[in-house]
Amino acid sequence: MEKKRVLSCIQPTGNMHFGNYFGAVKNWVKMQESYECYYGVVDYHSMTMPYQPDKLRQNTWDLIFNLMAVGINPEFLFIQSLVPEHAELSWIFNCFTPYGRLMQMTQFKDKSATATDDGFVSAGLLDYPVLQAADILIYRADYVPVGKDQDQHLELTRTIAQRFNNQVGKEYFVLPEGLHSDTPKIASTADPLRKMSKSAGEKHSINVFEDSERIRKQIRSAVTDAGDQPAGEMSLGVQNLFELIKAGENMTAYTSLMEDYNAENLKYVDLKAAAAETLVALSEQFREKRAELLANKKDVKNQIKASSAEIRKRAQETIREVKELTGLMNVKF
Ligand code: AMP
Ligand code: TRP
């Protein structure tokens, strides 16, 4: 039987932290075993907010190396701007998108409200979900693993696909479904009331390539009892440390510490040590792999250019069919 297709994309901004890894990327790695996967580093999307051109290119390559270091197979990886058909399809989709829906998107409302000092909000920011629809539909993806915050964009993707199908009188595009990973949000160790995030400040996230001593230090100072839960219930900080151990699949430690907790003799120092060692073991492995890749930078870049070219052929096939269906010109020059 043919494998189902999975597609997901990530913007090249900043570093990868354990929230991103456990909440999203680890799942991508796992899905490679049973699906035909498409994983994009979406640099066109990163132009929707003010940015610096040379930094964008640098961040794009950094993210490629990071994704490969944590286990993404380069054959499934592509850089969006190396497949310009995404932008072409998004123009066509613009003409199948009710623009009022774009104004209702929460991500647009949030980001446009916090835009820039001079109040500049680009049309690209408004149009972003249409490009996202093109990312997904151009490969006829069945499943899209994303956070719940992307549900609204996926719903719009289905609306666009449906409208397109109706207009051309053919069930051409598959209506994709979201896949939510079962890992709950990872919280900041410094403030378990908020999610681990790079934008909140340095102490609120732990980079997956962080050196071991700094990880240990950060976990040692993790907040455990912030009085955020009713008496007798596990505090959010303690829950989060357990969650990190479980997400890192250190199940022996997890079970034994949970037994201690249930017997009311859990020592936070032991819980923290186990959480730290779980993350340290992962980061050591990731750093080693990343160093190997960086030692062969040129080869790796060529490999990604080649995989993007390969993936591009599939995108071109879709564009050809879409042009046929929509009355545009299809000439091979
Ligand atoms: P962001 O860097 O916020 O754009 O997120 C990239 C991906 O990582 C998205 O799929 C998020 O759902 C996921 N993610 C980000 N932060 C966390 C977190 N603290 N816990 C779990 N998943 C997260
Ligand atoms: N909008 C997504 C985010 O903010 C990133 C993204 C762009 C995406 N294109 C996509 C996710 C296609 C899934 C599928 O995280």
Tab-separated table of C-alpha atoms and ligand atoms in Angstrom:
chain	number	residue	atom	x	y	z
A	1	MET	CA	0.000	0.000	0.000
A	2	GLU	CA	1.164	3.496	-0.742
A	3	LYS	CA	2.419	5.438	2.225
A	4	LYS	CA	0.367	8.401	3.412
A	5	ARG	CA	2.021	11.778	3.023
A	6	VAL	CA	3.047	13.987	5.875
A	7	LEU	CA	4.135	17.600	5.509
A	8	SER	CA	5.258	20.115	8.042
A	9	CYS	CA	7.252	23.305	7.954
A	10	ILE	CA	9.169	25.445	10.352
A	11	GLN	CA	10.311	29.030	10.112
A	12	PRO	CA	14.025	29.772	10.233
A	13	THR	CA	14.026	31.937	13.315
A	14	GLY	CA	16.322	31.491	16.292
A	15	ASN	CA	17.545	28.324	17.916
A	16	MET	CA	15.854	25.021	18.557
A	17	HIS	CA	14.897	24.493	22.190
A	18	PHE	CA	13.586	21.421	23.989
A	19	GLY	CA	10.004	22.741	23.687
A	20	ASN	CA	10.337	22.726	19.873
A	21	TYR	CA	12.074	19.366	19.939
A	22	PHE	CA	9.682	17.472	22.233
A	23	GLY	CA	6.609	19.339	21.013
A	24	ALA	CA	7.229	19.059	17.289
A	25	VAL	CA	10.499	17.920	15.749
A	26	LYS	CA	10.842	14.634	17.666
A	27	ASN	CA	7.511	13.642	16.209
A	28	TRP	CA	8.747	14.508	12.709
A	29	VAL	CA	11.701	12.192	13.257
A	30	LYS	CA	9.416	9.360	14.334
A	31	MET	CA	7.040	9.777	11.415
A	32	GLN	CA	9.839	9.204	8.925
A	33	GLU	CA	9.497	5.479	9.616
A	34	SER	CA	5.946	5.132	8.370
A	35	TYR	CA	5.118	8.064	6.097
A	36	GLU	CA	6.338	9.739	2.959
A	37	CYS	CA	7.589	12.948	4.553
A	38	TYR	CA	8.100	16.512	3.373
A	39	TYR	CA	9.760	18.868	5.806
A	40	GLY	CA	10.285	22.451	4.769
A	41	VAL	CA	12.356	25.289	6.124
A	42	VAL	CA	10.056	28.102	5.093
A	43	ASP	CA	12.113	31.204	4.414
A	44	TYR	CA	9.422	32.962	2.313
A	45	HIS	CA	7.304	32.925	5.475
A	46	SER	CA	10.040	34.653	7.449
A	47	MET	CA	9.859	37.714	5.191
A	48	THR	CA	6.403	38.584	6.474
A	49	MET	CA	7.852	40.382	9.499
A	50	PRO	CA	10.747	42.879	9.357
A	51	TYR	CA	13.998	40.921	8.973
A	52	GLN	CA	17.603	41.152	7.788
A	53	PRO	CA	18.460	39.443	4.479
A	54	ASP	CA	21.873	38.034	5.421
A	55	LYS	CA	20.549	36.806	8.742
A	56	LEU	CA	17.641	35.067	7.013
A	57	ARG	CA	19.993	33.049	4.816
A	58	GLN	CA	22.211	32.189	7.792
A	59	ASN	CA	19.222	31.126	9.923
A	60	THR	CA	17.899	28.984	7.090
A	61	TRP	CA	21.126	26.993	6.864
A	62	ASP	CA	21.429	26.813	10.652
A	63	LEU	CA	17.983	25.289	10.906
A	64	ILE	CA	18.833	22.743	8.206
A	65	PHE	CA	21.922	21.630	10.146
A	66	ASN	CA	19.943	21.550	13.384
A	67	LEU	CA	17.150	19.455	11.925
A	68	MET	CA	19.604	16.977	10.472
A	69	ALA	CA	21.519	16.822	13.764
A	70	VAL	CA	18.405	15.740	15.655
A	71	GLY	CA	17.583	13.035	13.143
A	72	ILE	CA	15.721	14.416	10.121
A	73	ASN	CA	16.625	12.542	6.960
A	74	PRO	CA	17.995	15.066	4.428
A	75	GLU	CA	16.056	13.392	1.606
A	76	PHE	CA	12.845	14.703	3.154
A	77	LEU	CA	14.181	18.211	3.728
A	78	PHE	CA	13.786	21.182	1.446
A	79	ILE	CA	14.226	24.919	1.542
A	80	GLN	CA	11.055	26.685	0.474
A	81	SER	CA	12.686	29.352	-1.719
A	82	LEU	CA	14.435	26.597	-3.697
A	83	VAL	CA	10.930	25.465	-4.685
A	84	PRO	CA	9.491	28.760	-5.986
A	85	GLU	CA	6.342	26.951	-7.125
A	86	HIS	CA	5.090	27.422	-3.554
A	87	ALA	CA	4.899	31.154	-4.250
A	88	GLU	CA	3.345	30.569	-7.646
A	89	LEU	CA	0.613	28.361	-6.230
A	90	SER	CA	-0.039	30.814	-3.448
A	91	TRP	CA	-0.850	33.498	-6.041
A	92	ILE	CA	-3.341	31.185	-7.689
A	93	PHE	CA	-4.802	30.327	-4.274
A	94	ASN	CA	-5.168	34.029	-3.490
A	95	CYS	CA	-7.852	34.038	-6.123
A	96	PHE	CA	-9.696	31.219	-4.340
A	97	THR	CA	-9.447	32.724	-0.851
A	98	PRO	CA	-12.183	34.824	0.755
A	99	TYR	CA	-10.062	37.717	1.999
A	100	GLY	CA	-12.294	38.375	5.000
A	101	ARG	CA	-11.138	35.052	6.449
A	102	LEU	CA	-7.530	36.252	6.431
A	103	MET	CA	-8.418	39.195	8.660
A	104	GLN	CA	-9.938	36.805	11.197
A	105	MET	CA	-6.779	34.737	11.709
A	106	THR	CA	-5.590	34.940	15.305
A	107	GLN	CA	-1.934	34.760	14.341
A	108	PHE	CA	-2.419	37.746	12.017
A	109	LYS	CA	-4.244	39.707	14.692
A	110	ASP	CA	-1.543	38.965	17.276
A	111	LYS	CA	1.400	39.657	15.012
A	112	SER	CA	-0.044	42.753	13.382
A	113	ALA	CA	-0.845	44.218	16.783
A	114	THR	CA	2.760	43.875	17.920
A	115	ALA	CA	4.238	44.720	14.500
A	116	THR	CA	6.868	47.464	14.384
A	117	ASP	CA	7.486	50.874	15.877
A	118	ASP	CA	6.395	52.601	12.687
A	119	GLY	CA	3.182	50.558	12.459
A	120	PHE	CA	4.178	48.789	9.251
A	121	VAL	CA	2.188	45.605	8.629
A	122	SER	CA	2.939	43.878	5.336
A	123	ALA	CA	0.317	42.395	3.038
A	124	GLY	CA	2.528	39.289	3.228
A	125	LEU	CA	1.658	38.890	6.904
A	126	LEU	CA	-2.042	38.903	6.031
A	127	ASP	CA	-1.478	36.539	3.128
A	128	TYR	CA	0.766	34.135	5.050
A	129	PRO	CA	-1.913	31.428	5.537
A	130	VAL	CA	-2.443	31.256	1.769
A	131	LEU	CA	1.240	30.487	1.287
A	132	GLN	CA	0.912	27.899	4.047
A	133	ALA	CA	-2.010	26.328	2.148
A	134	ALA	CA	0.211	26.163	-0.942
A	135	ASP	CA	3.013	24.492	1.101
A	136	ILE	CA	0.615	21.769	2.127
A	137	LEU	CA	-1.498	21.234	-0.978
A	138	ILE	CA	1.318	21.380	-3.512
A	139	TYR	CA	2.440	17.915	-2.285
A	140	ARG	CA	-1.117	16.669	-1.700
A	141	ALA	CA	-0.275	16.021	1.970
A	142	ASP	CA	-2.685	13.811	3.932
A	143	TYR	CA	-1.453	14.828	7.372
A	144	VAL	CA	0.082	17.970	8.795
A	145	PRO	CA	1.717	17.606	12.212
A	146	VAL	CA	1.457	21.013	13.885
A	147	GLY	CA	0.648	22.674	17.180
A	148	LYS	CA	-2.975	23.465	17.987
A	149	ASP	CA	-2.245	27.132	17.250
A	150	GLN	CA	-2.181	26.199	13.558
A	151	ASP	CA	-5.679	24.668	13.445
A	152	GLN	CA	-7.199	27.834	12.062
A	153	HIS	CA	-4.692	27.911	9.194
A	154	LEU	CA	-5.420	24.281	8.398
A	155	GLU	CA	-9.131	24.920	8.337
A	156	LEU	CA	-8.516	27.720	5.837
A	157	THR	CA	-6.332	25.353	3.784
A	158	ARG	CA	-9.282	22.988	3.527
A	159	THR	CA	-11.598	25.847	2.550
A	160	ILE	CA	-9.218	26.864	-0.237
A	161	ALA	CA	-8.870	23.269	-1.455
A	162	GLN	CA	-12.611	22.797	-1.450
A	163	ARG	CA	-13.304	26.018	-3.299
A	164	PHE	CA	-10.665	25.139	-5.862
A	165	ASN	CA	-12.124	21.642	-6.299
A	166	ASN	CA	-15.640	23.023	-6.697
A	167	GLN	CA	-14.558	25.588	-9.224
A	168	VAL	CA	-12.652	23.134	-11.410
A	169	GLY	CA	-15.312	20.466	-10.957
A	170	LYS	CA	-12.922	17.811	-9.762
A	171	GLU	CA	-11.714	16.446	-6.404
A	172	TYR	CA	-8.204	17.504	-7.293
A	173	PHE	CA	-6.767	18.474	-3.908
A	174	VAL	CA	-6.795	16.154	-0.913
A	175	LEU	CA	-8.270	17.825	2.183
A	176	PRO	CA	-5.451	17.570	4.712
A	177	GLU	CA	-5.831	16.819	8.407
A	178	GLY	CA	-3.846	18.142	11.335
A	179	LEU	CA	-1.959	15.732	13.586
A	180	HIS	CA	-1.363	16.847	17.141
A	181	SER	CA	1.494	15.207	19.000
A	182	ASP	CA	0.577	13.874	22.430
A	183	THR	CA	3.387	15.741	24.169
A	184	PRO	CA	1.841	18.582	26.133
A	185	LYS	CA	3.455	21.965	26.091
A	186	ILE	CA	6.860	22.041	27.748
A	187	ALA	CA	6.978	24.866	30.286
A	188	SER	CA	9.823	27.237	31.066
A	189	THR	CA	11.859	25.820	33.967
A	190	ALA	CA	12.310	29.353	35.307
A	191	ASP	CA	8.572	30.049	35.244
A	192	PRO	CA	6.384	26.947	34.886
A	193	LEU	CA	3.340	29.127	34.275
A	194	ARG	CA	4.572	30.016	30.809
A	195	LYS	CA	5.626	27.794	27.927
A	196	MET	CA	9.262	27.251	27.076
A	197	SER	CA	9.981	29.897	24.480
A	198	LYS	CA	12.963	31.696	23.074
A	199	SER	CA	11.198	35.014	22.773
A	200	ALA	CA	10.526	35.308	26.517
A	201	GLY	CA	14.233	35.675	27.396
A	202	GLU	CA	17.254	33.453	27.840
A	203	LYS	CA	16.296	31.690	31.049
A	204	HIS	CA	12.952	30.581	29.628
A	205	SER	CA	14.311	28.064	27.154
A	206	ILE	CA	16.993	25.376	26.940
A	207	ASN	CA	18.703	25.010	23.587
A	208	VAL	CA	18.968	21.400	22.399
A	209	PHE	CA	22.685	21.936	21.630
A	210	GLU	CA	23.440	23.580	24.986
A	211	ASP	CA	26.566	22.438	26.798
A	212	SER	CA	26.050	19.911	29.579
A	213	GLU	CA	27.099	22.120	32.484
A	214	ARG	CA	24.719	24.883	31.508
A	215	ILE	CA	21.848	22.435	31.193
A	216	ARG	CA	22.583	21.049	34.662
A	217	LYS	CA	22.745	24.553	36.043
A	218	GLN	CA	19.498	25.604	34.444
A	219	ILE	CA	17.669	22.525	35.725
A	220	ARG	CA	19.180	22.905	39.209
A	221	SER	CA	17.579	26.309	39.439
A	222	ALA	CA	14.223	25.112	38.073
A	223	VAL	CA	11.235	26.416	40.030
A	224	THR	CA	9.453	23.532	41.768
A	225	ASP	CA	7.085	24.983	44.341
A	226	ALA	CA	5.546	28.155	43.059
A	227	GLY	CA	2.294	27.580	44.958
A	228	ASP	CA	0.480	27.410	41.653
A	229	GLN	CA	-1.666	24.386	42.483
A	230	PRO	CA	-4.062	23.506	45.306
A	231	ALA	CA	-2.438	21.716	48.257
A	232	GLY	CA	-1.974	18.012	47.621
A	233	GLU	CA	-1.622	18.422	43.842
A	234	MET	CA	1.613	18.234	41.915
A	235	SER	CA	2.978	21.714	41.223
A	236	LEU	CA	3.426	22.792	37.607
A	237	GLY	CA	7.214	22.969	37.988
A	238	VAL	CA	7.395	19.374	39.229
A	239	GLN	CA	4.991	18.233	36.505
A	240	ASN	CA	7.212	19.871	33.924
A	241	LEU	CA	10.353	18.112	35.184
A	242	PHE	CA	8.517	14.792	35.057
A	243	GLU	CA	7.341	15.680	31.567
A	244	LEU	CA	10.914	16.348	30.397
A	245	ILE	CA	12.044	12.961	31.727
A	246	LYS	CA	9.142	11.200	30.039
A	247	ALA	CA	9.496	13.065	26.754
A	248	GLY	CA	13.204	12.139	26.786
A	249	GLU	CA	12.125	8.500	27.216
A	250	ASN	CA	14.106	7.969	30.423
A	251	MET	CA	11.361	5.663	31.649
A	252	THR	CA	13.298	3.835	34.371
A	253	ALA	CA	13.981	7.095	36.162
A	254	TYR	CA	10.450	8.296	35.464
A	255	THR	CA	8.784	5.253	37.037
A	256	SER	CA	10.985	5.166	40.081
A	257	LEU	CA	10.642	8.910	40.754
A	258	MET	CA	6.879	8.696	40.309
A	259	GLU	CA	6.831	5.915	42.900
A	260	ASP	CA	8.739	8.199	45.253
A	261	TYR	CA	6.236	10.955	44.594
A	262	ASN	CA	3.280	8.684	45.305
A	263	ALA	CA	4.958	7.487	48.503
A	264	GLU	CA	5.446	11.164	49.404
A	265	ASN	CA	9.193	10.936	49.612
A	266	LEU	CA	10.275	12.432	46.322
A	267	LYS	CA	13.460	14.473	46.648
A	268	TYR	CA	13.553	17.376	44.236
A	269	VAL	CA	17.299	17.070	43.984
A	270	ASP	CA	16.865	13.553	42.525
A	271	LEU	CA	14.099	14.695	40.195
A	272	LYS	CA	16.253	17.543	38.927
A	273	ALA	CA	19.292	15.305	38.487
A	274	ALA	CA	17.266	12.858	36.398
A	275	ALA	CA	15.739	15.638	34.288
A	276	ALA	CA	19.164	17.186	33.713
A	277	GLU	CA	20.781	13.869	32.752
A	278	THR	CA	17.920	13.089	30.346
A	279	LEU	CA	18.496	16.349	28.495
A	280	VAL	CA	22.288	16.134	28.711
A	281	ALA	CA	22.300	12.667	27.102
A	282	LEU	CA	20.223	13.977	24.207
A	283	SER	CA	22.171	17.190	23.735
A	284	GLU	CA	25.506	15.340	23.727
A	285	GLN	CA	24.300	13.107	20.962
A	286	PHE	CA	22.882	16.078	19.011
A	287	ARG	CA	26.037	18.159	19.416
A	288	GLU	CA	28.232	15.334	18.193
A	289	LYS	CA	26.109	14.827	15.092
A	290	ARG	CA	25.974	18.557	14.431
A	291	ALA	CA	29.760	18.869	14.645
A	292	GLU	CA	30.087	16.059	12.103
A	293	LEU	CA	27.709	17.817	9.733
A	294	LEU	CA	29.419	21.174	10.158
A	295	ALA	CA	32.761	19.572	9.343
A	296	ASN	CA	31.250	18.700	5.954
A	297	LYS	CA	29.335	21.894	5.447
A	298	LYS	CA	29.688	22.056	1.693
A	299	ASP	CA	28.560	18.476	1.122
A	300	VAL	CA	25.586	18.921	3.385
A	301	LYS	CA	24.524	22.093	1.595
A	302	ASN	CA	24.820	20.345	-1.760
A	303	GLN	CA	22.786	17.454	-0.443
A	304	ILE	CA	19.983	19.815	0.586
A	305	LYS	CA	20.081	21.621	-2.748
A	306	ALA	CA	19.752	18.231	-4.452
A	307	SER	CA	16.877	17.076	-2.253
A	308	SER	CA	15.103	20.412	-2.800
A	309	ALA	CA	15.514	19.946	-6.569
A	310	GLU	CA	14.089	16.437	-6.310
A	311	ILE	CA	11.133	17.598	-4.222
A	312	ARG	CA	10.663	20.508	-6.617
A	313	LYS	CA	9.848	18.075	-9.438
A	314	ARG	CA	6.752	16.981	-7.529
A	315	ALA	CA	5.731	20.591	-6.936
A	316	GLN	CA	6.176	21.322	-10.649
A	317	GLU	CA	3.897	18.448	-11.536
A	318	THR	CA	1.149	19.930	-9.373
A	319	ILE	CA	1.645	23.382	-10.886
A	320	ARG	CA	1.382	21.956	-14.380
A	321	GLU	CA	-1.923	20.278	-13.544
A	322	VAL	CA	-3.227	23.346	-11.719
A	323	LYS	CA	-2.439	25.579	-14.695
A	324	GLU	CA	-4.211	23.143	-16.944
A	325	LEU	CA	-7.282	23.172	-14.702
A	326	THR	CA	-7.383	26.937	-14.222
A	327	GLY	CA	-6.913	28.097	-17.810
A	328	LEU	CA	-3.376	29.410	-17.428
A	329	MET	CA	-0.696	28.833	-20.041
A	330	ASN	CA	1.425	25.724	-19.890
A	331	VAL	CA	4.401	25.986	-22.189
A	332	LYS	CA	7.685	24.207	-21.718
A	333	PHE	CA	10.457	26.628	-22.682
B	1	AMP	P1	7.776	28.313	17.422
B	1	AMP	O1	9.237	28.349	17.612
B	1	AMP	O2	7.020	28.870	18.600
B	1	AMP	O3	7.318	28.845	16.096
B	1	AMP	O4	7.368	26.769	17.411
B	1	AMP	C1	7.809	25.816	16.473
B	1	AMP	C2	7.149	24.479	16.799
B	1	AMP	O5	7.511	24.025	18.131
B	1	AMP	C3	5.604	24.550	16.822
B	1	AMP	O6	5.106	23.355	16.231
B	1	AMP	C4	5.224	24.609	18.274
B	1	AMP	O7	3.967	24.003	18.521
B	1	AMP	C5	6.356	23.836	18.957
B	1	AMP	N1	6.646	24.393	20.298
B	1	AMP	C6	7.180	25.615	20.552
B	1	AMP	N2	7.334	25.821	21.884
B	1	AMP	C7	6.877	24.695	22.509
B	1	AMP	C8	6.761	24.282	23.881
B	1	AMP	N3	7.164	25.054	24.881
B	1	AMP	N4	6.251	23.060	24.133
B	1	AMP	C9	5.842	22.252	23.122
B	1	AMP	N5	5.937	22.583	21.808
B	1	AMP	C10	6.435	23.776	21.478
B	2	TRP	N1	2.715	28.645	10.120
B	2	TRP	C1	3.546	27.634	10.739
B	2	TRP	C2	4.046	28.148	12.115
B	2	TRP	O1	3.924	29.328	12.378
B	2	TRP	C3	4.739	27.302	9.866
B	2	TRP	C4	4.298	26.734	8.548
B	2	TRP	C5	4.396	27.335	7.321
B	2	TRP	C6	3.689	25.480	8.337
B	2	TRP	N2	3.922	26.516	6.356
B	2	TRP	C7	3.471	25.382	6.929
B	2	TRP	C8	3.320	24.431	9.194
B	2	TRP	C9	2.867	24.246	6.381
B	2	TRP	C10	2.721	23.309	8.616
B	2	TRP	C11	2.501	23.213	7.231
B	2	TRP	O2	4.543	27.364	12.895
